[in-house]
Amino acid sequence: FIGEESVAAGAPSILTDNPTWIIDPIDGTTNFVHRFPFVSVSIGFTVKKEIEFGIVYSCIEDKMYTAQRGKGAFCNGVPIKVSGQEDISRSLVLTEMGFRKEPEHFHMMLANIKTILTIPVHG
């Protein structure tokens, strides 16, 4: 088992070839703390360091996203897929800066965002 909260607290996170559950019980912890309604429970399962399936339950929206290797992705049992848009200048790009406050990390994130937003993208 690898848990996001235990890793954040300093526990080692070593993915091996053994079957492994990866769990984030409050994915969007900062959102949760600030009562911003985008919070989910995220669960993944790996074997030999390959993701076999994943489940994300969006609590506020009551939506269950599932995907399994070779079987596709679904939202509440209905198949979903990416848009197929190949031109990034016609795309909506979302980003999240993370919680780390080290100056090097912060400057790297800002540089990455600047690179993306100067393509330009729709937003």
CSV table of C-alpha atoms in Angstrom, one decimal:
chain,number,residue,atom,x,y,z
A,1,PHE,CA,0.0,0.0,0.0
A,2,ILE,CA,1.1,3.5,-0.8
A,3,GLY,CA,-1.0,6.3,0.8
A,4,GLU,CA,-0.6,9.9,-0.3
A,5,GLU,CA,-1.1,11.3,3.2
A,6,SER,CA,1.6,8.9,4.7
A,7,VAL,CA,4.0,9.9,1.9
A,8,ALA,CA,3.3,13.6,2.6
A,9,ALA,CA,4.2,12.9,6.3
A,10,GLY,CA,7.6,11.6,5.2
A,11,ALA,CA,7.0,7.8,4.9
A,12,PRO,CA,9.0,6.2,2.0
A,13,SER,CA,7.2,5.6,-1.3
A,14,ILE,CA,8.7,2.7,-3.1
A,15,LEU,CA,6.9,1.1,-6.0
A,16,THR,CA,8.0,-2.5,-6.4
A,17,ASP,CA,6.9,-5.3,-8.8
A,18,ASN,CA,4.6,-6.6,-6.1
A,19,PRO,CA,0.8,-5.9,-6.4
A,20,THR,CA,0.4,-2.4,-4.9
A,21,TRP,CA,-2.6,-0.3,-4.0
A,22,ILE,CA,-2.0,3.5,-4.3
A,23,ILE,CA,-4.6,5.4,-2.3
A,24,ASP,CA,-5.3,9.1,-1.8
A,25,PRO,CA,-8.4,9.3,0.5
A,26,ILE,CA,-8.7,13.0,0.1
A,27,ASP,CA,-7.4,13.9,-3.3
A,28,GLY,CA,-7.7,17.7,-3.2
A,29,THR,CA,-6.8,18.2,0.4
A,30,THR,CA,-6.2,21.9,0.0
A,31,ASN,CA,-9.6,22.2,-1.7
A,32,PHE,CA,-11.2,20.2,1.1
A,33,VAL,CA,-9.6,22.4,3.8
A,34,HIS,CA,-10.9,25.6,2.0
A,35,ARG,CA,-14.3,24.0,1.3
A,36,PHE,CA,-13.7,24.3,-2.5
A,37,PRO,CA,-15.9,21.6,-3.9
A,38,PHE,CA,-13.5,19.6,-6.0
A,39,VAL,CA,-12.4,16.7,-3.9
A,40,SER,CA,-12.2,13.0,-4.7
A,41,VAL,CA,-11.1,9.7,-3.4
A,42,SER,CA,-8.4,8.2,-5.8
A,43,ILE,CA,-7.4,4.5,-5.9
A,44,GLY,CA,-5.0,2.8,-8.2
A,45,PHE,CA,-3.7,-0.7,-8.4
A,46,THR,CA,-0.3,-1.7,-10.0
A,47,VAL,CA,1.4,-5.0,-10.8
A,48,LYS,CA,5.1,-5.1,-11.8
A,49,LYS,CA,5.0,-1.2,-11.7
A,50,GLU,CA,2.3,-1.1,-14.3
A,51,ILE,CA,-1.1,0.5,-13.6
A,52,GLU,CA,-3.8,-2.1,-14.0
A,53,PHE,CA,-6.9,0.0,-13.0
A,54,GLY,CA,-7.9,3.2,-11.3
A,55,ILE,CA,-11.0,4.5,-9.6
A,56,VAL,CA,-11.7,8.2,-8.8
A,57,TYR,CA,-14.8,9.1,-7.0
A,58,SER,CA,-15.7,12.8,-7.2
A,59,CYS,CA,-17.6,13.2,-3.9
A,60,ILE,CA,-19.4,16.5,-4.5
A,61,GLU,CA,-20.5,15.6,-8.1
A,62,ASP,CA,-21.3,12.0,-7.2
A,63,LYS,CA,-19.4,10.7,-10.2
A,64,MET,CA,-17.4,7.5,-10.3
A,65,TYR,CA,-14.6,7.4,-12.9
A,66,THR,CA,-13.0,4.0,-13.6
A,67,ALA,CA,-10.4,2.8,-16.0
A,68,GLN,CA,-8.8,-0.6,-16.6
A,69,ARG,CA,-5.8,-1.5,-18.8
A,70,GLY,CA,-7.1,-2.3,-22.3
A,71,LYS,CA,-10.8,-1.8,-21.3
A,72,GLY,CA,-11.2,2.0,-21.6
A,73,ALA,CA,-12.4,4.7,-19.2
A,74,PHE,CA,-15.9,5.3,-17.8
A,75,CYS,CA,-17.9,7.9,-15.8
A,76,ASN,CA,-20.7,6.2,-13.9
A,77,GLY,CA,-20.5,3.3,-16.3
A,78,VAL,CA,-20.7,5.4,-19.5
A,79,PRO,CA,-17.6,5.3,-21.8
A,80,ILE,CA,-15.5,8.5,-21.9
A,81,LYS,CA,-12.6,9.5,-24.1
A,82,VAL,CA,-10.3,12.4,-24.7
A,83,SER,CA,-11.3,15.1,-27.2
A,84,GLY,CA,-8.9,14.2,-29.9
A,85,GLN,CA,-7.8,17.8,-30.2
A,86,GLU,CA,-4.2,17.7,-31.4
A,87,ASP,CA,-3.5,21.5,-31.7
A,88,ILE,CA,-2.5,22.8,-28.3
A,89,SER,CA,-3.3,26.4,-29.4
A,90,ARG,CA,-7.0,25.3,-29.6
A,91,SER,CA,-6.9,23.6,-26.2
A,92,LEU,CA,-7.8,24.5,-22.6
A,93,VAL,CA,-4.9,23.8,-20.3
A,94,LEU,CA,-5.3,23.3,-16.6
A,95,THR,CA,-2.5,23.3,-14.1
A,96,GLU,CA,-1.9,23.1,-10.4
A,97,MET,CA,1.2,24.4,-8.7
A,98,GLY,CA,1.3,22.1,-5.7
A,99,PHE,CA,2.0,22.8,-2.1
A,100,ARG,CA,5.8,22.9,-2.0
A,101,LYS,CA,7.2,26.3,-1.1
A,102,GLU,CA,10.9,25.9,-1.9
A,103,PRO,CA,12.0,28.8,-4.2
A,104,GLU,CA,13.5,26.5,-6.8
A,105,HIS,CA,10.3,24.5,-7.1
A,106,PHE,CA,8.2,27.7,-7.3
A,107,HIS,CA,10.4,29.2,-10.0
A,108,MET,CA,10.4,26.0,-12.0
A,109,MET,CA,6.5,25.9,-11.9
A,110,LEU,CA,6.2,29.5,-13.0
A,111,ALA,CA,8.6,28.9,-15.9
A,112,ASN,CA,6.6,25.9,-17.0
A,113,ILE,CA,3.3,27.8,-16.8
A,114,LYS,CA,4.8,30.7,-18.7
A,115,THR,CA,6.0,28.3,-21.4
A,116,ILE,CA,2.5,26.7,-21.8
A,117,LEU,CA,0.6,30.0,-21.7
A,118,THR,CA,2.8,31.7,-24.3
A,119,ILE,CA,1.9,29.0,-26.9
A,120,PRO,CA,-0.9,30.4,-26.7
A,121,VAL,CA,-3.7,28.2,-25.5
A,122,HIS,CA,-7.4,29.1,-24.9
A,123,GLY,CA,-6.8,29.4,-21.2
